[in-house]
Short mmCIF file of C-alpha atoms in Angstrom, two decimals:
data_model
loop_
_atom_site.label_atom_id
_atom_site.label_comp_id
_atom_site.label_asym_id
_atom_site.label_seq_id
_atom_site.Cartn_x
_atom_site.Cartn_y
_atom_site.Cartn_z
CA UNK A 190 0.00 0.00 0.00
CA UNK A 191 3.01 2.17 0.60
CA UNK A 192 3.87 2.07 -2.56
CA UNK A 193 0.86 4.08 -3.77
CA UNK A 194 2.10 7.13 -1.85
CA UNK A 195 4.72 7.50 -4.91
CA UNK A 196 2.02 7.37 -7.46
CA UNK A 197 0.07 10.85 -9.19
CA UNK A 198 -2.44 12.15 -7.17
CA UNK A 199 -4.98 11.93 -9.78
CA UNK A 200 -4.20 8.23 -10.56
CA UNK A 201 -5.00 7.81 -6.66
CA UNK A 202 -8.19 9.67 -6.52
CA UNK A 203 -9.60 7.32 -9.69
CA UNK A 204 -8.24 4.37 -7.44
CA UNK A 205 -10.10 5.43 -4.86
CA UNK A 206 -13.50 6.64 -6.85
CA UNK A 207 -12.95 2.73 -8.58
CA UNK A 208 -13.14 1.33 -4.86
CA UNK A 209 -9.78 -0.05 -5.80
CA UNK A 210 -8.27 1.21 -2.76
CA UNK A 211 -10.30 3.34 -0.14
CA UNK A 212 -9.34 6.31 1.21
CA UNK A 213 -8.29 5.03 5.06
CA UNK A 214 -6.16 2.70 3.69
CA UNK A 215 -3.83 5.46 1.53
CA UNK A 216 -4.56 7.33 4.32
CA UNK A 217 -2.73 4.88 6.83
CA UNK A 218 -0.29 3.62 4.66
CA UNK A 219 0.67 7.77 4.71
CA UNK A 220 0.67 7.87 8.54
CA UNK A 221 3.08 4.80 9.05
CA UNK A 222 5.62 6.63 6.60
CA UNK A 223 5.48 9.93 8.10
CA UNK A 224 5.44 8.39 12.07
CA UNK A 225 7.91 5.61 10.92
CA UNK A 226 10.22 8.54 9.05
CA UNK A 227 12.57 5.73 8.31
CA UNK A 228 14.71 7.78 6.42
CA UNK A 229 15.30 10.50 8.80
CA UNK A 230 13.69 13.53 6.78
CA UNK A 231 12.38 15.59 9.42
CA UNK A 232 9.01 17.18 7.34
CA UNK A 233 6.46 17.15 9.80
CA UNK A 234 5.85 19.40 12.38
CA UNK A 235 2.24 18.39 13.29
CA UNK A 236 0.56 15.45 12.40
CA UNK A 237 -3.20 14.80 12.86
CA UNK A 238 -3.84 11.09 12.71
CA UNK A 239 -6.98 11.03 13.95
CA UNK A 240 -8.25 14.23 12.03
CA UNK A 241 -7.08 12.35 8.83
CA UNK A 242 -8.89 8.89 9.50
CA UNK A 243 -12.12 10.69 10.08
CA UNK A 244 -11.90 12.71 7.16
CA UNK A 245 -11.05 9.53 5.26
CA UNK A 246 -13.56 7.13 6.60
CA UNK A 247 -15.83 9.91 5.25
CA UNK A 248 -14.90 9.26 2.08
CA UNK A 249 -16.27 6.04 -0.11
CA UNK A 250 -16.01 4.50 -3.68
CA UNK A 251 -17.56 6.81 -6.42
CA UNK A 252 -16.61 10.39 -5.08
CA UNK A 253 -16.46 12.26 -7.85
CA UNK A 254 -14.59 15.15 -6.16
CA UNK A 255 -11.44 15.76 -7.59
CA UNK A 256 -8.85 14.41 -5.13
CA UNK A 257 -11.22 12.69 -3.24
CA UNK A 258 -9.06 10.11 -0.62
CA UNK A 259 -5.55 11.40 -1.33
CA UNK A 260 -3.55 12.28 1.61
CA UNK A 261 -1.60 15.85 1.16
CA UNK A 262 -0.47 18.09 4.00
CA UNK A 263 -0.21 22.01 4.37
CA UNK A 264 3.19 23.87 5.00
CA UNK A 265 3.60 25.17 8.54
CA UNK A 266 2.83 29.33 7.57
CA UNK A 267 -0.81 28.89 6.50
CA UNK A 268 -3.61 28.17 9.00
CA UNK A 269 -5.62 25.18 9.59
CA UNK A 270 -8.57 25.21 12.19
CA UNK A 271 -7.26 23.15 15.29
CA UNK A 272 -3.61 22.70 14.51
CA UNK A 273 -0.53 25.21 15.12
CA UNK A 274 0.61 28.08 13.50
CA UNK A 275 4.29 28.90 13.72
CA UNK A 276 5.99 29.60 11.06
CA UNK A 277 8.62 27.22 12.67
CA UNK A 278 9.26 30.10 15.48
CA UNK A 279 9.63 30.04 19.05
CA UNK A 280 7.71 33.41 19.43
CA UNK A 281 4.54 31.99 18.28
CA UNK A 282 4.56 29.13 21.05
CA UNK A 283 1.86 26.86 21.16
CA UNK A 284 -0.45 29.22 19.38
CA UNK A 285 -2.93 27.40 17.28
CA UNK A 286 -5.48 28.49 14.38
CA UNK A 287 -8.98 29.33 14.81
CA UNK A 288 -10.52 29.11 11.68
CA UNK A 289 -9.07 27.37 8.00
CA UNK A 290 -6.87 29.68 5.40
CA UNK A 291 -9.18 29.69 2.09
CA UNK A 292 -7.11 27.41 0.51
CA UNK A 293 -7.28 24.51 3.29
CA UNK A 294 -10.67 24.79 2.84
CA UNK A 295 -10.73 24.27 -1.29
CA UNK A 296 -8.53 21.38 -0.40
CA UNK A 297 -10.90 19.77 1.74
CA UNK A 298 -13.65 20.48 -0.35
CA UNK A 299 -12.02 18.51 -3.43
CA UNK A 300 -11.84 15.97 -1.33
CA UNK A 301 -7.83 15.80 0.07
CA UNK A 302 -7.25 14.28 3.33
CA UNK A 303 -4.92 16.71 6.00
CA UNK A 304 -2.22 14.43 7.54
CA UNK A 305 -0.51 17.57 9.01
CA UNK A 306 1.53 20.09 8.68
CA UNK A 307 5.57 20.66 6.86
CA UNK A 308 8.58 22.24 8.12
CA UNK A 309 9.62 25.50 6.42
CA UNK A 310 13.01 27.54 7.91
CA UNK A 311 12.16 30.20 10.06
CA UNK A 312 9.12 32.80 9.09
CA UNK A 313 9.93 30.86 5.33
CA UNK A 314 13.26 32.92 4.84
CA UNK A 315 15.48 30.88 2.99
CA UNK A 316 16.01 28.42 0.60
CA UNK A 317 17.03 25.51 3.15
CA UNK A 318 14.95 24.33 5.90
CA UNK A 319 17.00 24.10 9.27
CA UNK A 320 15.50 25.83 12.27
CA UNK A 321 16.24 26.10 15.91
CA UNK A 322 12.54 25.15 16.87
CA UNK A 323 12.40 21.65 14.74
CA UNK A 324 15.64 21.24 13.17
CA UNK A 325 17.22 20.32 10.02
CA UNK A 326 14.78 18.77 7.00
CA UNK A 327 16.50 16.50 4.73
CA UNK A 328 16.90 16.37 0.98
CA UNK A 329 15.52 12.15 0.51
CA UNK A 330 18.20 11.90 -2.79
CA UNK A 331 21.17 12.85 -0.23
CA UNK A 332 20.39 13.13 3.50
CA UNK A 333 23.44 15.17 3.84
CA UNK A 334 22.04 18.20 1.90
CA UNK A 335 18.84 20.30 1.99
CA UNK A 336 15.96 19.99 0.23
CA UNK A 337 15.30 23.42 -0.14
CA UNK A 338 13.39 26.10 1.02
CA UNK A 339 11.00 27.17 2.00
CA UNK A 340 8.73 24.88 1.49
CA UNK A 341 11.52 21.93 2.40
CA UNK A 342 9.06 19.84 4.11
CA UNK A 343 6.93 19.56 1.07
CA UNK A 344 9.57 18.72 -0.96
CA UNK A 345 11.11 16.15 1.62
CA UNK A 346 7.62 14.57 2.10
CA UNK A 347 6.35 14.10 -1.42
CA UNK A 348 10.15 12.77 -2.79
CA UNK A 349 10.77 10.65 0.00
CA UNK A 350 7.32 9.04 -0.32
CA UNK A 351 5.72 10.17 2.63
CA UNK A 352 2.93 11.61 1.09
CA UNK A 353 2.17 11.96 -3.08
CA UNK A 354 1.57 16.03 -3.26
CA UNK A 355 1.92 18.81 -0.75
CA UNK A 356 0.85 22.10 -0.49
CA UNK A 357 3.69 25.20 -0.57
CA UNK A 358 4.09 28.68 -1.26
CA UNK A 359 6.35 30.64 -3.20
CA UNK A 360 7.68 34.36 -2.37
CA UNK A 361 10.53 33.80 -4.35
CA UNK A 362 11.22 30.56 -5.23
CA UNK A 363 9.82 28.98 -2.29
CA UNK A 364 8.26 26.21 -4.29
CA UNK A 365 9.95 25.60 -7.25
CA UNK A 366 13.41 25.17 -5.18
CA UNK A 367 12.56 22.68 -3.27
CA UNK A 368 11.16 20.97 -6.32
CA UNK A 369 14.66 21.38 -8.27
CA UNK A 370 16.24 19.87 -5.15
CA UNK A 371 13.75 17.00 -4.82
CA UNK A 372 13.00 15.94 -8.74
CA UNK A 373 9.33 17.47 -8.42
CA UNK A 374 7.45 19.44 -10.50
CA UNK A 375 7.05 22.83 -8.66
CA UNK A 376 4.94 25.87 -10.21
CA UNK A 377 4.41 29.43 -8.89
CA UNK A 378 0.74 30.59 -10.51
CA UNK A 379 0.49 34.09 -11.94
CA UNK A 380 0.08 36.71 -8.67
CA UNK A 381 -3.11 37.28 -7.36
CA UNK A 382 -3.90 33.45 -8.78
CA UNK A 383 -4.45 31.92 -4.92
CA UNK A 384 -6.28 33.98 -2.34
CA UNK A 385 -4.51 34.29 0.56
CA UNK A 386 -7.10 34.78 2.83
CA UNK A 387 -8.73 35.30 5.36
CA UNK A 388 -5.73 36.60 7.18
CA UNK A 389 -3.21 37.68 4.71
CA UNK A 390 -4.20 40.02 2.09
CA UNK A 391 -2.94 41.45 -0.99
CA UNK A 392 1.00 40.14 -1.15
CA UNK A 393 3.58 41.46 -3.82
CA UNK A 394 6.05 38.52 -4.03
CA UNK A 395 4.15 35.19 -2.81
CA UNK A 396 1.58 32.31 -4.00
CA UNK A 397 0.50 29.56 -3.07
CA UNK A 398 0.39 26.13 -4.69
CA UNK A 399 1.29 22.26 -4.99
CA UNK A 400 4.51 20.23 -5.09
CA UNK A 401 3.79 17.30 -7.71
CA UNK A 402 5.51 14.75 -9.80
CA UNK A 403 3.22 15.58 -12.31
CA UNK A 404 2.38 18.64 -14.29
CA UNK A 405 -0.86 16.96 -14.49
CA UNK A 406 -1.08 17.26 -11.24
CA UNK A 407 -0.19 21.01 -10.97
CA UNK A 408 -2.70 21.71 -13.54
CA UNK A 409 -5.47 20.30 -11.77
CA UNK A 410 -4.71 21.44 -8.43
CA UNK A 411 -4.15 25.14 -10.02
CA UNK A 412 -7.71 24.87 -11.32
CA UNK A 413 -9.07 24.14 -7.61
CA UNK A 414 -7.34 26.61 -5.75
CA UNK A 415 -7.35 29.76 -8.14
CA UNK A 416 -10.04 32.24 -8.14
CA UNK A 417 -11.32 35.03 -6.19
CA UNK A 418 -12.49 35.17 -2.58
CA UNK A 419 -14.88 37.44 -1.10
CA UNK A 420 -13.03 40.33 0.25
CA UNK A 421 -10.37 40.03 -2.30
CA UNK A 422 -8.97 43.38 -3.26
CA UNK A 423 -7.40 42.23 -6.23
CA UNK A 424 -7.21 38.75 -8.79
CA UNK A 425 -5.80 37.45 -11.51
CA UNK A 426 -7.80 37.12 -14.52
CA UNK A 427 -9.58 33.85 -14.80
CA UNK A 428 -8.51 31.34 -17.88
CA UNK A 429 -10.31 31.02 -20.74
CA UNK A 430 -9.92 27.55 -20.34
CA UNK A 431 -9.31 25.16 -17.35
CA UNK A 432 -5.86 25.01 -16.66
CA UNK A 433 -6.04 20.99 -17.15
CA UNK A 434 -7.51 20.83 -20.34
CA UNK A 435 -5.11 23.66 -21.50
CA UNK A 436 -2.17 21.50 -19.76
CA UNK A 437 -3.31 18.51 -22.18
CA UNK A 438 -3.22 20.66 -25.61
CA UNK A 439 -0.03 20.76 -27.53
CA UNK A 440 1.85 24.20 -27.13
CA UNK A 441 2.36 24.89 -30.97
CA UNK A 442 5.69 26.07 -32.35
CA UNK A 443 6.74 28.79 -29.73
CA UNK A 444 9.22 31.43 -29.25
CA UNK A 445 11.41 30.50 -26.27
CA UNK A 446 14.36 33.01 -24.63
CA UNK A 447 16.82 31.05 -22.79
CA UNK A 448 19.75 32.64 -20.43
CA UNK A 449 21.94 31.44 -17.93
CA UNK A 450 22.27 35.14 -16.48
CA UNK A 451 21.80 35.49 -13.10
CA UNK A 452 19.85 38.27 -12.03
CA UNK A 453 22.55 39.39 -9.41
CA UNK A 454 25.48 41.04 -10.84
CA UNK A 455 28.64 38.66 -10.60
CA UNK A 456 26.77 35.21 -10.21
CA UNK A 457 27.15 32.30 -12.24
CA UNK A 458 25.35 29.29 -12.57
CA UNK A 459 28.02 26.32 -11.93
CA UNK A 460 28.28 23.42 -14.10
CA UNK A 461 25.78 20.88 -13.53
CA UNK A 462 23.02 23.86 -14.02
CA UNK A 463 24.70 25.00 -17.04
CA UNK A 464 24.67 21.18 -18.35
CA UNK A 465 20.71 20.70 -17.14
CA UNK A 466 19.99 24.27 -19.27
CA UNK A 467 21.35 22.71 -22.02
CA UNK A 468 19.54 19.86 -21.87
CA UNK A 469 16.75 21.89 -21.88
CA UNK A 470 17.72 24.33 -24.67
CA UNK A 471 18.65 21.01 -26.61
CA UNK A 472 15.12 19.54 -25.83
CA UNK A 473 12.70 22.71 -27.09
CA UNK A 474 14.69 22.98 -29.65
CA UNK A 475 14.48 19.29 -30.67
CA UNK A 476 10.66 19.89 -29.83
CA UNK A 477 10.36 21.83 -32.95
CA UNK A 478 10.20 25.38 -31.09
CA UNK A 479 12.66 28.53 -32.24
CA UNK A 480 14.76 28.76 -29.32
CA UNK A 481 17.11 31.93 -29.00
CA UNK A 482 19.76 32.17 -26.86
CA UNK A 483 20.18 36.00 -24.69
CA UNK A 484 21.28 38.50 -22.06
CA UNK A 485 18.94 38.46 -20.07
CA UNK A 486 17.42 42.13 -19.34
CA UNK A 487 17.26 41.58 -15.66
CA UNK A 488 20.64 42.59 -14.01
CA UNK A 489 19.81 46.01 -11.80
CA UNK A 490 22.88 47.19 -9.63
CA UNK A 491 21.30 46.83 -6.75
CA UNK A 492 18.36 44.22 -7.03
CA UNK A 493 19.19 42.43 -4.49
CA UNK A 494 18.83 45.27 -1.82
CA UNK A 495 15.65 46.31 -3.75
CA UNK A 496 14.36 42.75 -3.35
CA UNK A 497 15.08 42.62 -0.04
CA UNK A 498 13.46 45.72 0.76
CA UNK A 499 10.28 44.10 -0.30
CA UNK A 500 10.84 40.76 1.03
CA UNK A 501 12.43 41.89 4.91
CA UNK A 502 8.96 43.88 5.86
CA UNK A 503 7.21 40.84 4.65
CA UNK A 504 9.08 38.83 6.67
CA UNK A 505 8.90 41.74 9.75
CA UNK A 506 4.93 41.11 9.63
CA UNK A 507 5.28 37.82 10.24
CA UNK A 508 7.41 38.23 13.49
CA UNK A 509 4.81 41.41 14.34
CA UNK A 510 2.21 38.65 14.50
CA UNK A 511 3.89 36.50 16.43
CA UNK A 512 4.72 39.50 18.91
CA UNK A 513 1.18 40.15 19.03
CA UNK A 514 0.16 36.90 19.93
CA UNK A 515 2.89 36.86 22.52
CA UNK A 516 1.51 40.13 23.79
CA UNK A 517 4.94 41.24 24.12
CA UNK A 518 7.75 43.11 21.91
CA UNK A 519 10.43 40.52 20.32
CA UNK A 520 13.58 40.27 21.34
CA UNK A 521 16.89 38.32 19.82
CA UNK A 522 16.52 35.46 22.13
CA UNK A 523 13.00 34.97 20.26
CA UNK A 524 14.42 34.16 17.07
CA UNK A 525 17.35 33.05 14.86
CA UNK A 526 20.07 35.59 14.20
CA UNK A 527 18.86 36.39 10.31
CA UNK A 528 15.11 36.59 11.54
CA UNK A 529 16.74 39.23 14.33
CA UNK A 530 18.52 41.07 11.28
CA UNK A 531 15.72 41.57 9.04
CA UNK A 532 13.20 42.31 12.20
CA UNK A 533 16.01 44.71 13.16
CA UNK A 534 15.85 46.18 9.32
CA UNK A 535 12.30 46.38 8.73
CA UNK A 536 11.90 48.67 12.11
CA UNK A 537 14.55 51.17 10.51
CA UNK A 538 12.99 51.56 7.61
CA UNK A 539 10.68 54.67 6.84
CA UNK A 540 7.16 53.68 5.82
CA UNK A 541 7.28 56.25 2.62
CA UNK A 542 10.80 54.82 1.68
CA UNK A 543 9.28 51.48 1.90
CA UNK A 544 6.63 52.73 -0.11
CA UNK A 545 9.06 54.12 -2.86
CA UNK A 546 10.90 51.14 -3.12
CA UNK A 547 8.08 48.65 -3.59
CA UNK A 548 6.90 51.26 -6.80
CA UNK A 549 10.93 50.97 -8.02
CA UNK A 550 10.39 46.84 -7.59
CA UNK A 551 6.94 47.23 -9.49
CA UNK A 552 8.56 49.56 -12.30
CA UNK A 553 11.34 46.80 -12.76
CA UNK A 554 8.97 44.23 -13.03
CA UNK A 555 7.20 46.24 -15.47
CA UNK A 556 9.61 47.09 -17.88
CA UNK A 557 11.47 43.64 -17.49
CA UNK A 558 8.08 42.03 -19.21
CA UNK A 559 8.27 44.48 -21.94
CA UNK A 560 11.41 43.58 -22.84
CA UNK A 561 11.09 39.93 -22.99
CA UNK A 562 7.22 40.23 -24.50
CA UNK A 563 8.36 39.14 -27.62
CA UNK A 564 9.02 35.88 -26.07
CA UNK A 565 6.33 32.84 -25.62
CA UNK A 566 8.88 31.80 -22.65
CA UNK A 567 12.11 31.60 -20.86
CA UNK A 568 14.07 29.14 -20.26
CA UNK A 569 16.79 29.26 -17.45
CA UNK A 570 18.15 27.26 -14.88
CA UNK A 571 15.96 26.40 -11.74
CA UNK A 572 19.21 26.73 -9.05
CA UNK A 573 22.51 28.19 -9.83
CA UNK A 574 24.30 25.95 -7.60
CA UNK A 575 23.81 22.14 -6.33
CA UNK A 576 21.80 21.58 -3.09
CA UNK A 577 23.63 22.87 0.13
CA UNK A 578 25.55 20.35 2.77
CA UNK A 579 23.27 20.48 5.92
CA UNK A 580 24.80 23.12 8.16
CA UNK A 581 26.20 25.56 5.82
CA UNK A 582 23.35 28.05 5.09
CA UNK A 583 20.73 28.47 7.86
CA UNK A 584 19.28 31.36 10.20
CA UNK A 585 21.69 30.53 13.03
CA UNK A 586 25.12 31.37 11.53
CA UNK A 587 27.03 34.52 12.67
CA UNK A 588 27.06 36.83 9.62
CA UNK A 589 22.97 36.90 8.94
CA UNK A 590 23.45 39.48 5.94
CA UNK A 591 25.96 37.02 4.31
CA UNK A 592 23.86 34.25 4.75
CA UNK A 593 21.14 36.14 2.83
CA UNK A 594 23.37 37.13 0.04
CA UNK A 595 24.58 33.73 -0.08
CA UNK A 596 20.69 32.23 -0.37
CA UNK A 597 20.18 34.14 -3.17
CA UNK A 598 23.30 33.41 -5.38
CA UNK A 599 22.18 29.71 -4.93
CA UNK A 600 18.68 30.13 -6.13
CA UNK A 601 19.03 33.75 -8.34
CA UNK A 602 16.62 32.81 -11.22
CA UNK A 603 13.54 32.41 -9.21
CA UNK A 604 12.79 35.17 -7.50
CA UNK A 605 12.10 37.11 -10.82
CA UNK A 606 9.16 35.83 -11.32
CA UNK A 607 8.09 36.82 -7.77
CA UNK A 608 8.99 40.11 -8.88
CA UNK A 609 7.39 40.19 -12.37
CA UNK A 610 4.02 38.06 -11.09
CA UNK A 611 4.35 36.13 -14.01
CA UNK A 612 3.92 32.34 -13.64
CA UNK A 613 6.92 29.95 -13.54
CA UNK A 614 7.06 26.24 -13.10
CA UNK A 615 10.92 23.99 -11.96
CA UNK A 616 10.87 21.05 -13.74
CA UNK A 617 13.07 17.95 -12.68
CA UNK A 618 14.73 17.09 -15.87
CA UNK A 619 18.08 15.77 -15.29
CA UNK A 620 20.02 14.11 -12.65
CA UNK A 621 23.61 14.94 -12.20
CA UNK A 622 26.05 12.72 -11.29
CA UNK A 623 26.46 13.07 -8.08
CA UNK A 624 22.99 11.32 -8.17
CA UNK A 625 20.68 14.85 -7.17
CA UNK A 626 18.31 15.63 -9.74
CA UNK A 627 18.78 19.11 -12.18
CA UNK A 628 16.33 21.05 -12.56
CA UNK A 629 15.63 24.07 -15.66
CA UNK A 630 12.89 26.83 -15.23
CA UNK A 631 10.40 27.62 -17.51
CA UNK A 632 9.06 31.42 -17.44
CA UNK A 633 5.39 32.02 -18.97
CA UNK A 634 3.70 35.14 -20.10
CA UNK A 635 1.99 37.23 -17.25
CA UNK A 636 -1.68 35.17 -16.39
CA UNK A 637 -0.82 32.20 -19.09
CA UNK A 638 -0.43 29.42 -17.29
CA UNK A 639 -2.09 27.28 -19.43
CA UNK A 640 0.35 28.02 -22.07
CA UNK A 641 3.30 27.40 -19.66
CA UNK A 642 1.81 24.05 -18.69
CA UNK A 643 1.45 22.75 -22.05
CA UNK A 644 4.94 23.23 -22.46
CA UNK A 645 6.08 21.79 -19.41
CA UNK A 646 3.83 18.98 -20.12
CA UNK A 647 5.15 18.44 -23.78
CA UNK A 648 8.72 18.66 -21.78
CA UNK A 649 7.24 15.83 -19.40
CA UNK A 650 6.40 13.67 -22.40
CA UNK A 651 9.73 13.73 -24.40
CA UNK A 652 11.59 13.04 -21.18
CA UNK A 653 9.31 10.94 -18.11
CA UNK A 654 10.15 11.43 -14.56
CA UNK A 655 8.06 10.70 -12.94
CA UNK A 656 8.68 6.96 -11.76
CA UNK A 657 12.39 8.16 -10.76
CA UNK A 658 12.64 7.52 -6.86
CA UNK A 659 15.40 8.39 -4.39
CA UNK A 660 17.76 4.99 -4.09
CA UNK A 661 16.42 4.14 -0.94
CA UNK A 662 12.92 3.77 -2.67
CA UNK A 663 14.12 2.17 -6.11
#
């Protein structure tokens, strides 16, 4: 039965609508995994075993709901009646949720089962997942190294066959690292796609979503959680088609840009990205599309302060929350020494120059997809670098600001996206041979991600992944 947990979620759901397997079974064989944790991974925070069999024995043979019976589990930042919310911090304590984020609640209404909730690094900062509170989360391809951040639990769970999709979110790269660092499929919708609500509104940089193996399964989940919510202030434009049936058409002949520039003046990508772009290049082009090779338009002196800018008060309302539910002002001893240093940062900071700075971010983002309009897509790299060695980029070393500028030269093509709003989707092409998978990045035009899915899906076909498991699982 554990051996389901590795399959699509939409070949489980027919299982389970079939009466080929019911829901308590998956279900269970899911628990075991995650309480056994065998291979020493670390997702889970919270787990709600007997919240999930009651939602499963619920469930019976010939639900037609979408995901009806398969077991998923929400990252540790977005809030689930009757479970805790901490953002892996110790300021939040034991504070736990009141009522469901919007999203839990589409999930449970397509019929997923909660098992619980996945580690992220502190307040979701970086791209690894190591935390004081609940320590280090390991990458299930090589338990030495991360598997990304921040949603690293999601990542960790769905490769290492704990579970067979999990929800993440993505503020600038959150979901599709983890995805190039765990052979998933990871996709960041267009902004605005995903409510946020009821507690978080409007956000510039993050959305939420699903870490796959499938693009199939990305589409379909995309279709259930986009759309507006009442109280919304603003939404992305709703497709003209769903995004499932536009992830099953063929793409046509398409325009594709493809750089290995990283956005940050002086990075590189190193030589096992540079080989997986090329793969990819090599593919599309093989694909039949017209494939042009560029500079990339997207190096600002600079952009990584701007970014930051937008991303540190972000992560400063987080902690505020956390101080309010502690009815107390933070302190260092609250939190990790890079949560301290962008707490520190976002209280120095004038409200109108934060103001001005977001409307510089906005104006990049703006012209950036003029320039590359005359493109279908982009193709780059998902990381620049290969997965980090547990211990050697995390919230707790000595020189936070390093460690920050160091995050980003590992993972520089993501967070562009974040910045642009388009949609943007990691896809787990290659392994290297050290034996971790490489990843390439496909960039779609603003609000078509049913364009960007037929690619990636067309990509899927030419080269499979997803029966590739982690050698512990082959």
């Amino acid at each position: 039965m554990e051996e389901l947990l590795v399959k699509p979620a939409l070949e489980l759901a027919a299982l389970v609508r079939a009466g080929d397997v019911s829901a308590r079974e998956l279900t269970e064989a899911a628990l075991r995994r995650i309480d056994a944790d065998a291979d020493g991974l670390n997702a889970f925070t919270h787990v709600d075993a007997e919240g999930a069999l009651a939602a499963a024995d619920a469930i019976g043979p010939g639900d037609e709901r979408p995901f009806a019976g398969v077991p998923t589990a929400i990252k540790g930042n977005r809030a689930v009646a009757g479970w805790p919310l901490n953002f892996s911090a110790a300021l939040f304590g034991d504070f736990v949720a009141t009522e469901d984020a919007f999203l839990v609640r589409r999930l449970r209404d397509a019929g997923f089962v909660l098992t619980g909730q996945t580690t992220l690094p502190e307040y979701g900062i970086l791209p690894t997942t190591e935390t004081v509170r609940f320590g280090e989360t390991r990458n299930p391809w090589d338990r030495d190294r991360t598997p990304g951040g921040s949603s690293g639990g999601a990542g960790a769970a769905v490769a290492g066959g704990l579970l067979p999709i999990a929800h993440g979110n993505d503020g600038g790269g959150s979901t599709r690292i983890p995805a190039a660092c765990c052979g998933l499929v990871g996709l960041k919708g267009q902004r605005g796609r995903v409510s946020q609500g009821p507690i978080i509104g409007d956000n510039l940089l993050t959305v939420d979503g699903m870490l796959t193996r499938t693009v199939a399964d990305a589409a379909a989940t995309l279709d259930l959680l986009a759309g507006m919510e009442p109280g919304d202030a603003t939404w992305a434009p709703p497709p003209s088609v769903p995004f499932a049936e536009a992830a099953g058409a063929e793409p046509g002949r398409l325009r594709i840009a493809a750089s290995t520039t990283t956005p940050l003046e002086g990075g590189t990508a190193d030589a096992e990205s540079e080989r997986a772009y090329r793969a990819g290049l090599d593919l599309l082009v093989e694909l039949g599309h017209e494939v042009e090779e560029i500079e990339a338009p997207w190096q600002l002196p600079g952009l990584l302060e701007l970014f930051s800018a937008s991303f540190g008060p972000m992560v400063a309302s987080q902690i505020a929350l956390g101080a309010q539910i502690a009815d107390r002002e933070p302190t260092a001893e609250d939190m990790e020494p890079l949560s301290w240093f962008l707490w520190e940062a976002g209280q120095q900071l004038p409200s109108i120059t934060y103001i001005v700075l977001q409307e510089q971010l906005k104006g990049f983002g703006r012209r950036l997809i003029s320039e590359l309009a005359p493109y279908d897509a982009i193709l780059t790299p998902a990381l620049a670098e290969r997965p980090p060695e547990i211990g050697t980029m995390n919230g707790m070393l000595p020189d936070p600001q390093d460690t920050f500028a160091r995050s980003g030269a590992f993972t520089p093509y993501t967070a562009i996206a974040n910045v642009t709003g388009q949609p943007a989707i990691s896809l787990p092409l290659e392994h290297g041979e050290d034996g971790l998978p490489s990843g390439i990045q496909l960039i779609g035009r603003p609000a078509e991600e049913g364009a960007l899915l037929a690619l990636a899906a067309q990509v899927e076909a030419a080269r499979p992944w997803a029966e590739r498991r982690p050698p512990q699982q082959s």
